[in-house]
Short mmCIF file of C-alpha atoms and ligand atoms in Angstrom, two decimals:
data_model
loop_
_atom_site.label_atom_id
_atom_site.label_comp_id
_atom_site.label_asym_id
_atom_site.label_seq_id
_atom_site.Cartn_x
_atom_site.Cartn_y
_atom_site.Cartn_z
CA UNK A 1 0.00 0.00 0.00
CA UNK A 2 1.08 3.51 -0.98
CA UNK A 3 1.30 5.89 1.64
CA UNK A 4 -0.15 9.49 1.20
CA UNK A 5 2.39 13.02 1.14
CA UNK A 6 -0.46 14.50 3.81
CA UNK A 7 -1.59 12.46 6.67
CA UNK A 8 -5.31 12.35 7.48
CA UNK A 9 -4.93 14.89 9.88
CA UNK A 10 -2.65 17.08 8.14
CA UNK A 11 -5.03 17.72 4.45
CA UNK A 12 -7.95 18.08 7.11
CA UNK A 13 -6.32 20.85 8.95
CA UNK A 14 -5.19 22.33 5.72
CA UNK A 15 -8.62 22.08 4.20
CA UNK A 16 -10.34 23.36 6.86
CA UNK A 17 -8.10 26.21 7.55
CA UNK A 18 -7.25 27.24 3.71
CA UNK A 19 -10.46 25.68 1.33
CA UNK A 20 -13.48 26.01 3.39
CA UNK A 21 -13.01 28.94 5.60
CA UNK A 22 -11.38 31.05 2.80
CA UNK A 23 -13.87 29.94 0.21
CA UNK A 24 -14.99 32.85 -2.09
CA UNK A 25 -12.35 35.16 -1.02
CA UNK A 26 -9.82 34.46 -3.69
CA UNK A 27 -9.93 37.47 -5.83
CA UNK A 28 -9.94 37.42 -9.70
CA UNK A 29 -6.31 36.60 -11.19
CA UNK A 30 -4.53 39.94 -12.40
CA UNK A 31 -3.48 38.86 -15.61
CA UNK A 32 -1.39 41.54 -16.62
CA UNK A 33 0.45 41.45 -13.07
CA UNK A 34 4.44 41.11 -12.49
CA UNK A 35 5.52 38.17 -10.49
CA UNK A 36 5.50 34.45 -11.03
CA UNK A 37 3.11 34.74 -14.43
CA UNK A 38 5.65 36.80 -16.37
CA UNK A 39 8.62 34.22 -15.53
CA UNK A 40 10.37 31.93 -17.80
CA UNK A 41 7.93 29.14 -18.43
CA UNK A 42 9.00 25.67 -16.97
CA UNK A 43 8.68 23.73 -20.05
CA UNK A 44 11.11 25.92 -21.69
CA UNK A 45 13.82 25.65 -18.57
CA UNK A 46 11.84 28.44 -15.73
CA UNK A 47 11.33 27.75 -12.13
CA UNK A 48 8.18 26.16 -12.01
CA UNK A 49 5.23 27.12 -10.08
CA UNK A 50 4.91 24.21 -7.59
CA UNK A 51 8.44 21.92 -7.11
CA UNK A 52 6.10 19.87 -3.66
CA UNK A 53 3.44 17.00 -4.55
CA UNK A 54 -0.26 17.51 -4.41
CA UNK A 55 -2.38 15.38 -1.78
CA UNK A 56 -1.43 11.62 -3.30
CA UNK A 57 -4.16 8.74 -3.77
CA UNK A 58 -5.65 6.74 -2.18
CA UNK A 59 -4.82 7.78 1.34
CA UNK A 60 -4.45 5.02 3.42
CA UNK A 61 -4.77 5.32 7.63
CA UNK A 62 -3.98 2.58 10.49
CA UNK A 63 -7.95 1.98 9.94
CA UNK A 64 -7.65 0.55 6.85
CA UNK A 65 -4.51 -1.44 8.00
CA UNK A 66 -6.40 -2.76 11.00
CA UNK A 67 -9.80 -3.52 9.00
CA UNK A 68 -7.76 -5.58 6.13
CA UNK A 69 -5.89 -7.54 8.78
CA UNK A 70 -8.60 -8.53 10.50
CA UNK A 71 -10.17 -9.54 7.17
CA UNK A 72 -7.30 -11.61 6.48
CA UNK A 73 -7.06 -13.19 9.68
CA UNK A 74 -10.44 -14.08 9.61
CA UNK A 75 -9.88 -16.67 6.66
CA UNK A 76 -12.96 -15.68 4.89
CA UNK A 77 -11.47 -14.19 1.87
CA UNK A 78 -13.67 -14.52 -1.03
CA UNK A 79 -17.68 -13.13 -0.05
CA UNK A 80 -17.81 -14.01 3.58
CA UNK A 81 -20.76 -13.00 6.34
CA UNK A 82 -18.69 -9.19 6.44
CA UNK A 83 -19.89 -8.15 3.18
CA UNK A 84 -23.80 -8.50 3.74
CA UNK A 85 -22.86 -5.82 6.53
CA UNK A 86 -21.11 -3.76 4.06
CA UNK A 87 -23.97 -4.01 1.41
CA UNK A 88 -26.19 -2.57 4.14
CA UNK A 89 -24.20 -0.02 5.34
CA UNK A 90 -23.51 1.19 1.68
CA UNK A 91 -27.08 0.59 0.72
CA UNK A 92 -28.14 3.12 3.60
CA UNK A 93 -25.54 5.33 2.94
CA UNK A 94 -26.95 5.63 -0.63
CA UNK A 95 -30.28 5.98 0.39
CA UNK A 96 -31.49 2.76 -1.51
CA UNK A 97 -33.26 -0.21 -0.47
CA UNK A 98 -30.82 -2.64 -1.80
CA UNK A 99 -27.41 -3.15 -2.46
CA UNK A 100 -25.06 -5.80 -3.69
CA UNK A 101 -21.43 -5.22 -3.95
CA UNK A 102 -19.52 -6.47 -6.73
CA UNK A 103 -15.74 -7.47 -8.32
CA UNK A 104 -16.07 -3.91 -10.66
CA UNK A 105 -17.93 -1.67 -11.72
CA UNK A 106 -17.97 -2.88 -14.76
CA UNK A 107 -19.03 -6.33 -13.38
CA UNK A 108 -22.04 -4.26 -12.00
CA UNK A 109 -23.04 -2.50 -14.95
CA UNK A 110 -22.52 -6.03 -16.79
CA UNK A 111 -24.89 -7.68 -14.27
CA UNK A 112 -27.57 -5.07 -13.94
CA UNK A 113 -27.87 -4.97 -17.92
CA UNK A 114 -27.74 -8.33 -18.18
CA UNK A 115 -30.31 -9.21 -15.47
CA UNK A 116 -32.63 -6.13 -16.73
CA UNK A 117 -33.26 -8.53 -20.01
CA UNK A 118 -31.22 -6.94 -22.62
CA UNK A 119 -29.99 -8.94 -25.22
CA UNK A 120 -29.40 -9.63 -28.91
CA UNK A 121 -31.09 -6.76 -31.22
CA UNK A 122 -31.78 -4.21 -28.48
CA UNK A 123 -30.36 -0.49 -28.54
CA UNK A 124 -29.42 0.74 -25.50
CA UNK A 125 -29.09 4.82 -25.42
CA UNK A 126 -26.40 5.86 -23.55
CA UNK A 127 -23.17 8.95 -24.31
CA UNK A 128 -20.25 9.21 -26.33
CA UNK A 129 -18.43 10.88 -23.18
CA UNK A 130 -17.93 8.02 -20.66
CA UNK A 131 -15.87 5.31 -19.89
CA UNK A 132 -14.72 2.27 -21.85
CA UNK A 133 -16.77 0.27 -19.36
CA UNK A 134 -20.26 1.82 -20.56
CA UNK A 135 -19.95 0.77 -24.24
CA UNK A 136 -18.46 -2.73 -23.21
CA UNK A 137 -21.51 -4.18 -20.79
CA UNK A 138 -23.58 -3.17 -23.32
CA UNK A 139 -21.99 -5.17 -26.46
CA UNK A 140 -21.17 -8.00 -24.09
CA UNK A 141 -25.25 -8.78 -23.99
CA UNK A 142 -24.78 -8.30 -28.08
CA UNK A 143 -27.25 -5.05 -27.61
CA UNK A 144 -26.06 -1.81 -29.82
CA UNK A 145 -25.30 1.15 -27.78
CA UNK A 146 -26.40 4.28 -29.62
CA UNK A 147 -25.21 6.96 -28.66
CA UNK A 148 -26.74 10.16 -27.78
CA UNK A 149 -24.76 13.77 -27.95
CA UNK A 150 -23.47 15.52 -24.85
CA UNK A 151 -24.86 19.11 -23.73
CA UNK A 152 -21.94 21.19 -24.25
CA UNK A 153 -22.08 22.69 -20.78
CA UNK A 154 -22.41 20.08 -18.76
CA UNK A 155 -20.23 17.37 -20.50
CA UNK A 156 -23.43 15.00 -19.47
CA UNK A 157 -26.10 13.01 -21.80
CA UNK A 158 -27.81 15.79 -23.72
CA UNK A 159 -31.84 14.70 -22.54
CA UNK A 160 -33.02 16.49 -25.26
CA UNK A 161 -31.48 14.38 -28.19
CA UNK A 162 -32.90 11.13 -26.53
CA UNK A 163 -36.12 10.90 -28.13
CA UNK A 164 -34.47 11.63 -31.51
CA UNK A 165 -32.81 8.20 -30.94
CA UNK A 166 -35.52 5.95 -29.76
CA UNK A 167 -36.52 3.37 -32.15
CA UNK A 168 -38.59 0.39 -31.73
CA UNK A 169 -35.82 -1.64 -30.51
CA UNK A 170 -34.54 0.82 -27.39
CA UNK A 171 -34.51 -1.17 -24.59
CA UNK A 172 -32.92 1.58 -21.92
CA UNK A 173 -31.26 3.92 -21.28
CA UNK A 174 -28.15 4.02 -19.88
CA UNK A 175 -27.04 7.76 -19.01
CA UNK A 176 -23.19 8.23 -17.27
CA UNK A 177 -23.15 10.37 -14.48
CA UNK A 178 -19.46 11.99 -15.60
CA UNK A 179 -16.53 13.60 -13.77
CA UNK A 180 -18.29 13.49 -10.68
CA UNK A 181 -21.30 15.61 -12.19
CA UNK A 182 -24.88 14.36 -12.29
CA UNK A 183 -26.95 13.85 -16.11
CA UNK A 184 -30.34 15.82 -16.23
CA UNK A 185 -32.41 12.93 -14.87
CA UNK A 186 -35.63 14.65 -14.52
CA UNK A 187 -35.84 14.82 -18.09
CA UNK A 188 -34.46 11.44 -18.50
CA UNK A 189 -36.83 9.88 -16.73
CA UNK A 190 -39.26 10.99 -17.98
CA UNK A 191 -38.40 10.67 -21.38
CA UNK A 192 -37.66 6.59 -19.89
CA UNK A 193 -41.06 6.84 -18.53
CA UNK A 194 -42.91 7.92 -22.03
CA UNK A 195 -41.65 5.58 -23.90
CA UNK A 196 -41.26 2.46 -21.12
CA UNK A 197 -37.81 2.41 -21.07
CA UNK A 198 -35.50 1.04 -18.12
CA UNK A 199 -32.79 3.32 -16.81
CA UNK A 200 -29.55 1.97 -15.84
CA UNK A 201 -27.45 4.82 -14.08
CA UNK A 202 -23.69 4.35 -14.76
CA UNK A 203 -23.03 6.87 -11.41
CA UNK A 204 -19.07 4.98 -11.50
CA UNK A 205 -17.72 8.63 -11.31
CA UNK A 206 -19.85 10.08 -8.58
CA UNK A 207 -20.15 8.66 -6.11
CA UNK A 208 -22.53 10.91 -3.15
CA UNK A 209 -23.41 13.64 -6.01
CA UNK A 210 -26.93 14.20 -5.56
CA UNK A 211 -29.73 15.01 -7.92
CA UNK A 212 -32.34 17.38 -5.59
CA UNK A 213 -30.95 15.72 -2.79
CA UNK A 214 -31.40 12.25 -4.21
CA UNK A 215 -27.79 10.23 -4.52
CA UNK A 216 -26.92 8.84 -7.91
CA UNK A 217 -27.47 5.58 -8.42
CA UNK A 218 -30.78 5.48 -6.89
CA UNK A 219 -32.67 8.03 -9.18
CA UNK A 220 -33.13 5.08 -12.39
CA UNK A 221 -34.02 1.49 -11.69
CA UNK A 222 -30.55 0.46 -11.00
CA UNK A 223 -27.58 1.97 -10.13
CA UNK A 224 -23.60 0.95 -10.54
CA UNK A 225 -20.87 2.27 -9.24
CA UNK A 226 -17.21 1.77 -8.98
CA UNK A 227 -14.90 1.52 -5.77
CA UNK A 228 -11.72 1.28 -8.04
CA UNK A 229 -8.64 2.16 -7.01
CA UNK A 230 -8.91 6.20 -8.80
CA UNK A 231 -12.32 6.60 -7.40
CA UNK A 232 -13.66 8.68 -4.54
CA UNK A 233 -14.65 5.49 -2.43
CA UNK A 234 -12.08 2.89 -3.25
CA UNK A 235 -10.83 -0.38 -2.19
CA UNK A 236 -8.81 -0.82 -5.01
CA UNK A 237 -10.89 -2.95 -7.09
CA UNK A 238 -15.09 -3.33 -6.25
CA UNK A 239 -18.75 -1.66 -7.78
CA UNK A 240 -21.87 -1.79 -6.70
CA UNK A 241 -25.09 -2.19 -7.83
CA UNK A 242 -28.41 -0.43 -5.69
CA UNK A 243 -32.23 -1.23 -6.32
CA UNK A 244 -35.23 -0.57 -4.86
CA UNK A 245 -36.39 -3.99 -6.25
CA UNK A 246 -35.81 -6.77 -4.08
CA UNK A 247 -36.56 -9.32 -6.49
CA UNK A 248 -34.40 -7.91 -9.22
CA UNK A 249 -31.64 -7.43 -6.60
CA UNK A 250 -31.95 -11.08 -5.86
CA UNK A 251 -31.76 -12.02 -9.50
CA UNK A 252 -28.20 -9.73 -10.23
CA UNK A 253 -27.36 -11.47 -6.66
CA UNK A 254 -27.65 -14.92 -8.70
CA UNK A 255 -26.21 -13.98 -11.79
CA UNK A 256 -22.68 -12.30 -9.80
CA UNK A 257 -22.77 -15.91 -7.71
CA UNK A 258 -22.79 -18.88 -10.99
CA UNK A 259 -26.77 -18.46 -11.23
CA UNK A 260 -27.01 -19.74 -7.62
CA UNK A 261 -30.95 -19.17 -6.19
CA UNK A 262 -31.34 -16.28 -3.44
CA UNK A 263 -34.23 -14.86 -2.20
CA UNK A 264 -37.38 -16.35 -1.89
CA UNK A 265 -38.14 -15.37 -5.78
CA UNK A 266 -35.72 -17.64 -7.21
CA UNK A 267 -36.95 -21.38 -7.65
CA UNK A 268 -35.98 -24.32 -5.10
CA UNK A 269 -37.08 -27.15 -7.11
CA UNK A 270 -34.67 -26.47 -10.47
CA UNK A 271 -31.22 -27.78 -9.29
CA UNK A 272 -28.70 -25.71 -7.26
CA UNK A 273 -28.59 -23.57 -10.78
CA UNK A 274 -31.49 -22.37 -11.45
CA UNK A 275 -30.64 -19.50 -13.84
CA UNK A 276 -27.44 -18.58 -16.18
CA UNK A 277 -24.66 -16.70 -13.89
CA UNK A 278 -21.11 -15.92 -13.86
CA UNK A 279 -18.83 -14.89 -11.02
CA UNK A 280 -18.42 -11.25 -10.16
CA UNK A 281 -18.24 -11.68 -6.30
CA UNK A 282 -16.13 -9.35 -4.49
CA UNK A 283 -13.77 -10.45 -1.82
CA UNK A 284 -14.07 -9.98 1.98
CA UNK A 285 -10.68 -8.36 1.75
CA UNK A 286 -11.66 -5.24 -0.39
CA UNK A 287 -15.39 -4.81 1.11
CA UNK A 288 -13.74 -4.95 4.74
CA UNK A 289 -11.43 -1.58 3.55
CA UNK A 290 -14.42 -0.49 1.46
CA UNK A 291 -16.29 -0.82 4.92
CA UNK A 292 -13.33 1.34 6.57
CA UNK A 293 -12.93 4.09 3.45
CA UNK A 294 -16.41 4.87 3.89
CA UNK A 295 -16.20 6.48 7.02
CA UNK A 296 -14.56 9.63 5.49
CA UNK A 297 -15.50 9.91 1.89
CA UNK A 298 -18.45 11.66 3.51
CA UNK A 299 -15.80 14.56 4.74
CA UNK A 300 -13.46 13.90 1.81
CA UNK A 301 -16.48 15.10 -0.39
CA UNK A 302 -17.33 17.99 1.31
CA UNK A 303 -13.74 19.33 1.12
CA UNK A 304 -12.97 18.52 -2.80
CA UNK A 305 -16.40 20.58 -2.98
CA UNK A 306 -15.53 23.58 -1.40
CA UNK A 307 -11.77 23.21 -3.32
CA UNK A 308 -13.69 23.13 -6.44
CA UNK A 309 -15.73 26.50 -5.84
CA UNK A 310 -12.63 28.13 -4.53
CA UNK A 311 -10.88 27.18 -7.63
CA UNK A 312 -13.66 27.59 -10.39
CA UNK A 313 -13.90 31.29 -8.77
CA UNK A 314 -10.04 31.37 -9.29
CA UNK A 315 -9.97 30.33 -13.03
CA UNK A 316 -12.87 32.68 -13.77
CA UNK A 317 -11.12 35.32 -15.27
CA UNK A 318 -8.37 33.08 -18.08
CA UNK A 319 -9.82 33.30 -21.49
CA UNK A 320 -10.35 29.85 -23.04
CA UNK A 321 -10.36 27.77 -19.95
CA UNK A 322 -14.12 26.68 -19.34
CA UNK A 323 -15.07 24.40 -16.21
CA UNK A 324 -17.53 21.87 -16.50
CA UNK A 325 -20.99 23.32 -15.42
CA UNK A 326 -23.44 21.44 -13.96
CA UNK A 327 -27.23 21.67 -13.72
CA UNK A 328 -29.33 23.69 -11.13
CA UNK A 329 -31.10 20.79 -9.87
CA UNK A 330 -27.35 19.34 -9.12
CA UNK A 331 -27.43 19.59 -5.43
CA UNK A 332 -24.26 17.98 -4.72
CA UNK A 333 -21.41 17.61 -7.07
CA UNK A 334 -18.72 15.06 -6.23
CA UNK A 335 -15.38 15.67 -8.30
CA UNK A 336 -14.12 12.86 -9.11
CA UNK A 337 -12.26 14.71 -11.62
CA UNK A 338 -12.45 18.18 -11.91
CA UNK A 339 -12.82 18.85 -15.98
CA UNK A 340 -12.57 22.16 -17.80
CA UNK A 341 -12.70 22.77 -21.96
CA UNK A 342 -9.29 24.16 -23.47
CA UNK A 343 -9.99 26.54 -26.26
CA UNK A 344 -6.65 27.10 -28.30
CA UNK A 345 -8.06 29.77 -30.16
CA UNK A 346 -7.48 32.15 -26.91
CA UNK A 347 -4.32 30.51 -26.05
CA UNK A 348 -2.16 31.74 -29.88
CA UNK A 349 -3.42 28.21 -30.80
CA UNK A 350 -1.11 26.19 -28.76
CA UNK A 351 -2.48 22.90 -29.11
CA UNK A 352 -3.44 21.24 -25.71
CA UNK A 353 -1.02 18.49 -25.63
CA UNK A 354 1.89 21.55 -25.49
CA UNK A 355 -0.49 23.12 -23.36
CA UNK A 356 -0.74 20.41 -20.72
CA UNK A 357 3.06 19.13 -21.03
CA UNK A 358 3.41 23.31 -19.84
CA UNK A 359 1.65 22.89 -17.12
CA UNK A 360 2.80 19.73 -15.58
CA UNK A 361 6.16 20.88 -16.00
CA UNK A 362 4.25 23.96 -13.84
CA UNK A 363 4.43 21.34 -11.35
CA UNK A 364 0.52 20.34 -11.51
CA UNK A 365 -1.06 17.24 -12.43
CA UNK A 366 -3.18 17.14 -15.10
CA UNK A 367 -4.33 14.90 -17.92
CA UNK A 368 -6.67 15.10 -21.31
CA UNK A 369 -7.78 11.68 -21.08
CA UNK A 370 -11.00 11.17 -18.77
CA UNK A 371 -11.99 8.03 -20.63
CA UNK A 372 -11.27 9.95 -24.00
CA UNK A 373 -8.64 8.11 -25.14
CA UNK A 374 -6.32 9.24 -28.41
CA UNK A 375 -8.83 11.70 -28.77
CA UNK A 376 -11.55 10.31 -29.74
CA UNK A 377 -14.71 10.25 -28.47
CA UNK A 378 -15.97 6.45 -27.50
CA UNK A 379 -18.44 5.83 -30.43
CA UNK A 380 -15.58 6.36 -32.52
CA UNK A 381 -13.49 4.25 -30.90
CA UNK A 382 -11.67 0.73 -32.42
CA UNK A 383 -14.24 -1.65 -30.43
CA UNK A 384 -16.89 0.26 -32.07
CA UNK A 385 -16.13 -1.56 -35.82
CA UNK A 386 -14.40 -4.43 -34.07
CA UNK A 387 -17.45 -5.65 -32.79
CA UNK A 388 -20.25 -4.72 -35.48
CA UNK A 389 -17.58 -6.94 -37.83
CA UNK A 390 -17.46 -10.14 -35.44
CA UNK A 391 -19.13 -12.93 -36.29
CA UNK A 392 -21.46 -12.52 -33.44
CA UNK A 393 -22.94 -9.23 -34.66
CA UNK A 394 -22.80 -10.66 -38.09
CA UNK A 395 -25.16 -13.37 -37.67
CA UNK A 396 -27.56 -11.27 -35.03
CA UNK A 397 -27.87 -7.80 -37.34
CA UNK A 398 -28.31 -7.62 -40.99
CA UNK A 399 -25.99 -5.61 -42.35
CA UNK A 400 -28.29 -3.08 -43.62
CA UNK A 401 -29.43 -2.46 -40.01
CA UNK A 402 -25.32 -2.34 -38.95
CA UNK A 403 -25.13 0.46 -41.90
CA UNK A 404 -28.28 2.36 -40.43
CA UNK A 405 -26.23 2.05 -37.20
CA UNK A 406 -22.63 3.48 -38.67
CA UNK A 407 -24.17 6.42 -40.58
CA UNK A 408 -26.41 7.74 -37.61
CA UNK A 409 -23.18 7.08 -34.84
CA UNK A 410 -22.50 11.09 -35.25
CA UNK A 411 -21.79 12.97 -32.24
CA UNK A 412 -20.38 15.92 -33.29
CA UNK A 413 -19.68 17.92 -29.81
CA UNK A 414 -18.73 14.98 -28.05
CA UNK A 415 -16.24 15.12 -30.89
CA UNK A 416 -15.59 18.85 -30.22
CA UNK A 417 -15.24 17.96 -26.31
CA UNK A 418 -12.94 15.02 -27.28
CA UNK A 419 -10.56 17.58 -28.63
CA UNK A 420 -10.90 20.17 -25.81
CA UNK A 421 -11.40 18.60 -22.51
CA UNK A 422 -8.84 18.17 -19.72
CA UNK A 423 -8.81 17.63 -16.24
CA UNK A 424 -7.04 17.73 -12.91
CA UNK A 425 -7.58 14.80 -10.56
CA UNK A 426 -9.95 14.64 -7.98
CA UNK A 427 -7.22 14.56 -4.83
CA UNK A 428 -5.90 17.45 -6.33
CA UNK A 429 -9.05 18.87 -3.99
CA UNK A 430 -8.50 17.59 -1.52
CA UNK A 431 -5.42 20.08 -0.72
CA UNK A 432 -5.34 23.42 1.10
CA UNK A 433 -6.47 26.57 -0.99
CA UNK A 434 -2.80 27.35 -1.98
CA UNK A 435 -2.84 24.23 -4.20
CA UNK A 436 -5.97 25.79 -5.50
CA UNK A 437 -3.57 29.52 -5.77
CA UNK A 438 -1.03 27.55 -7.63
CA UNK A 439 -3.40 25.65 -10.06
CA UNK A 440 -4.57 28.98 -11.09
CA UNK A 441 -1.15 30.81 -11.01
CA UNK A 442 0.06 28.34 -13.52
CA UNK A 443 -2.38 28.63 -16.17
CA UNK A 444 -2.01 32.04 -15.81
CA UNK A 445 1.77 31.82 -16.32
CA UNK A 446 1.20 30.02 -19.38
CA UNK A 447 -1.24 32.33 -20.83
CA UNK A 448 0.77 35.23 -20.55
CA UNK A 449 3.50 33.52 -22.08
CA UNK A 450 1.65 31.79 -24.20
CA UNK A 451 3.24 33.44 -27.76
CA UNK A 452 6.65 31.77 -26.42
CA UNK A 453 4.86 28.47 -26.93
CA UNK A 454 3.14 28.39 -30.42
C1 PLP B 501 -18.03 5.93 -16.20
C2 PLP B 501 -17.42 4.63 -15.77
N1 PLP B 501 -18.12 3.49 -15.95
C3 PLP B 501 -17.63 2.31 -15.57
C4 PLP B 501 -16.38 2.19 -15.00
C5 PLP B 501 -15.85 0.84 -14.66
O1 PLP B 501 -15.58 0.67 -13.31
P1 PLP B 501 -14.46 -0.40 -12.86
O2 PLP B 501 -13.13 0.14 -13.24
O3 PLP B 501 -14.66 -0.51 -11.39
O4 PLP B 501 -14.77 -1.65 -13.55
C6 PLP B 501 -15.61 3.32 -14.81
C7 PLP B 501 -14.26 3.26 -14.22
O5 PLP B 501 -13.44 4.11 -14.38
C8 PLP B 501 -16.14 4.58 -15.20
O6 PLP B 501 -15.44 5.71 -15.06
#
């Protein structure tokens, strides 16, 4: 295990003395002021702006020591009577009736399509902005994702292009709550409930972000989240899946456990099998420091919060750098990344590779990928033609329905957002305010000097 830079105590104290109380009173950035934003950029041999580490992830305390050993000493590795407890705990936590924990989260999203009866010639709406994970649970039950542009703003599932989309094989829909932001799910629900759709909430990234004081993953029929090692809750590899349904619960409870019966839904009489199921268990190991985690991602989010105002406030004033909005009805946002556009056009067109190799050698951590990978936008992606060509999808779709499919795959501003996005990561938050002062201090170095780049 990786130990943090901060202790627990330490990023609390600075949080609490720098982010929260401080909040709001950062003033506008000077841009035309002398000091560090007229130096010698890094990149091209300066001082940088910050030579110390940001807050490292995950942060591990003696509680998490103490709750794996005791895991491992109790010899119950794989799913022992510990995670039932955790399930509950989470489930409550969440504000859902049900929970059951899982390997991934894409195990859970796998599971929770799988068990909501999608299959072979369904479409499954869902955004060109997510995760890897989305697209694959939804070709691994042969159904066609089909995708739906982003709002601009927001980076989320644009709800207004969903009905556009429905035909009379949509099945669900399967919106991504990104970058720790919430999708419009008023809308999409009732757009879901219109035309009888299901909605399976991909909430992976956002974990505690709230929807008029609703969590995600509880606002659709099912919810899935991820406790991956990178994500707010973590114990290093584990999802979730919450439902207000106990049989349906049940059933994903089957399918995660080799189609085992559980409940009193499932049948007694058809063999110890009853039903087609896989294994996507999680371990006793990872919910027992899920279990311990959990007692401060409550805190944890409230500080990368007030960070994240303190900074947006900050960044306000640099032409062509754009934080991610998010929707009035957002009542809690939870950061797991903390994404902003790059417009070149205000920066002498620097492109944003140069742009971000500037400011890491600034000294700040930053990356353009958030599941956009080579920049391009998932429904453009490799896996996209790979699959529609297998044999599989050959013998299940005629290819005149495959070449309906290919022509109407246009998203044009995910594409735009494929080629503009960036993003600092989440424990970058949870610092004191003067990680916030040097985040913005940087990017302001760089736009001043920004002619000595292009
Ligand atoms: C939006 C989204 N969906 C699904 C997943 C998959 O979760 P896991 O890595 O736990 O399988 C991730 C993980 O990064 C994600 O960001």
């Amino acid at each position: 295990m990786r130990e943090s830079n901060l202790t627990r105590r330490q990023f609390i104290n600075a949080a609490s003395a720098g982010a929260v109380a401080a909040l709001g009173s950062r003033s506008a950035p000077v841009l035309g002021s002398a000091g560090q934003s007229t130096q010698k950029l890094a990149v091209l041999g300066g001082r940088p702006v910050r030579s110390t580490p940001f807050v490292s992830w995950p942060i591990v305390e003696a509680a998490d020591e103490q709750a794996v050993l005791e895991a491992l000493r109790s010899g119950l590795w794989s799913r022992g009577k510990l995670v039932a407890g955790v399930e509950k705990r989470f489930a409550e936590m969440m504000g859902s009736a049900y929970c059951l924990l899982t390997g991934s989260g894409t195990q859970a999203l796998h599971a929770a399509i799988h068990v909501s009866g999608i299959g072979a010639t369904d479409e499954v709406l869902t955004t060109p902005y997510t995760f890897v994970a989305t697209i694959d649970a939804i070709f691994l039950e042969e159904a066609l994702p089909v995708f739906v542009d982003i709002d601009p703003e927001t980076f989320q599932i644009d709800p207004d292009k969903l009905e556009e989309k429905i035909t009379e094989n949509t099945r669900a829909i399967l919106p991504v709550h990104i970058n720790g932001g919430v999708a419009d799910m008023d809308k999409i629900n009732a757009v879901a409930q219109k035309h009888r759709l299901k909605v399976i909430e991909d909430a992976c990234q956002s974990v505690l972000a709230e929807w008029r004081g609703k969590k995600v993953g509880t606002l659709g029929d099912l919810g899935c989240l991820s406790f991956q090692t990178s994500k707010n809750l973590t114990c290093g590899e584990g999802g979730a899946i919450l439902g207000d349904d106990e049989q349906v619960i049940d059933r994903c409870f089957s399918f995660h456990n080799f189609g085992r019966p559980k409940g009193k839904y499932m049948p007694r009489d058809k063999g110890g099998h009853p039903i087609l199921g896989t294994k996507y268990r999680i371990s006793t190991l990872h919910a027992a420091l899920l279990d311990s985690q959990m007692d401060r991602v409550e805190e944890q989010t409230r500080i990368r919060a007030a960070n994240a105002d303190y900074l947006r406030a900050g960044l306000k004033e640099i032409p062509g750098i754009i934080p991610r909005k998010d929707y009035r009805q957002t009542t809690r946002t939870a950061y797991y990344k903390y994404a902003l556009r790059y417009k070149k056009e205000f920066f002498n067109d620097v492109p944003r590779s140069k742009f971000l190799s500037a400011l890491k050698a600034e000294g700040i951590p930053c990356s353009w990928g958030l599941g956009v990978l080579e920049g391009l936008p998932l429904n453009k992606e490799g896996l996209i033609e790979e699959t529609l060509n297998s044999q599989n999808f050959q013998k299940i779709y005629s290819s005149r329905r495959l070449q309906q499919y290919r022509e109407q795959n246009q998203c044009p501003l995910g594409e735009e957002l494929s080629q503009e996005v960036f993003g600092f990561p989440g424990e970058l938050l949870l610092g004191a305010t003067k990680d916030m002062d040097d985040v913005v201090d940087a990017i302001q170095k760089i736009y001043r000097n920004r002619d000595k780049l292009s």
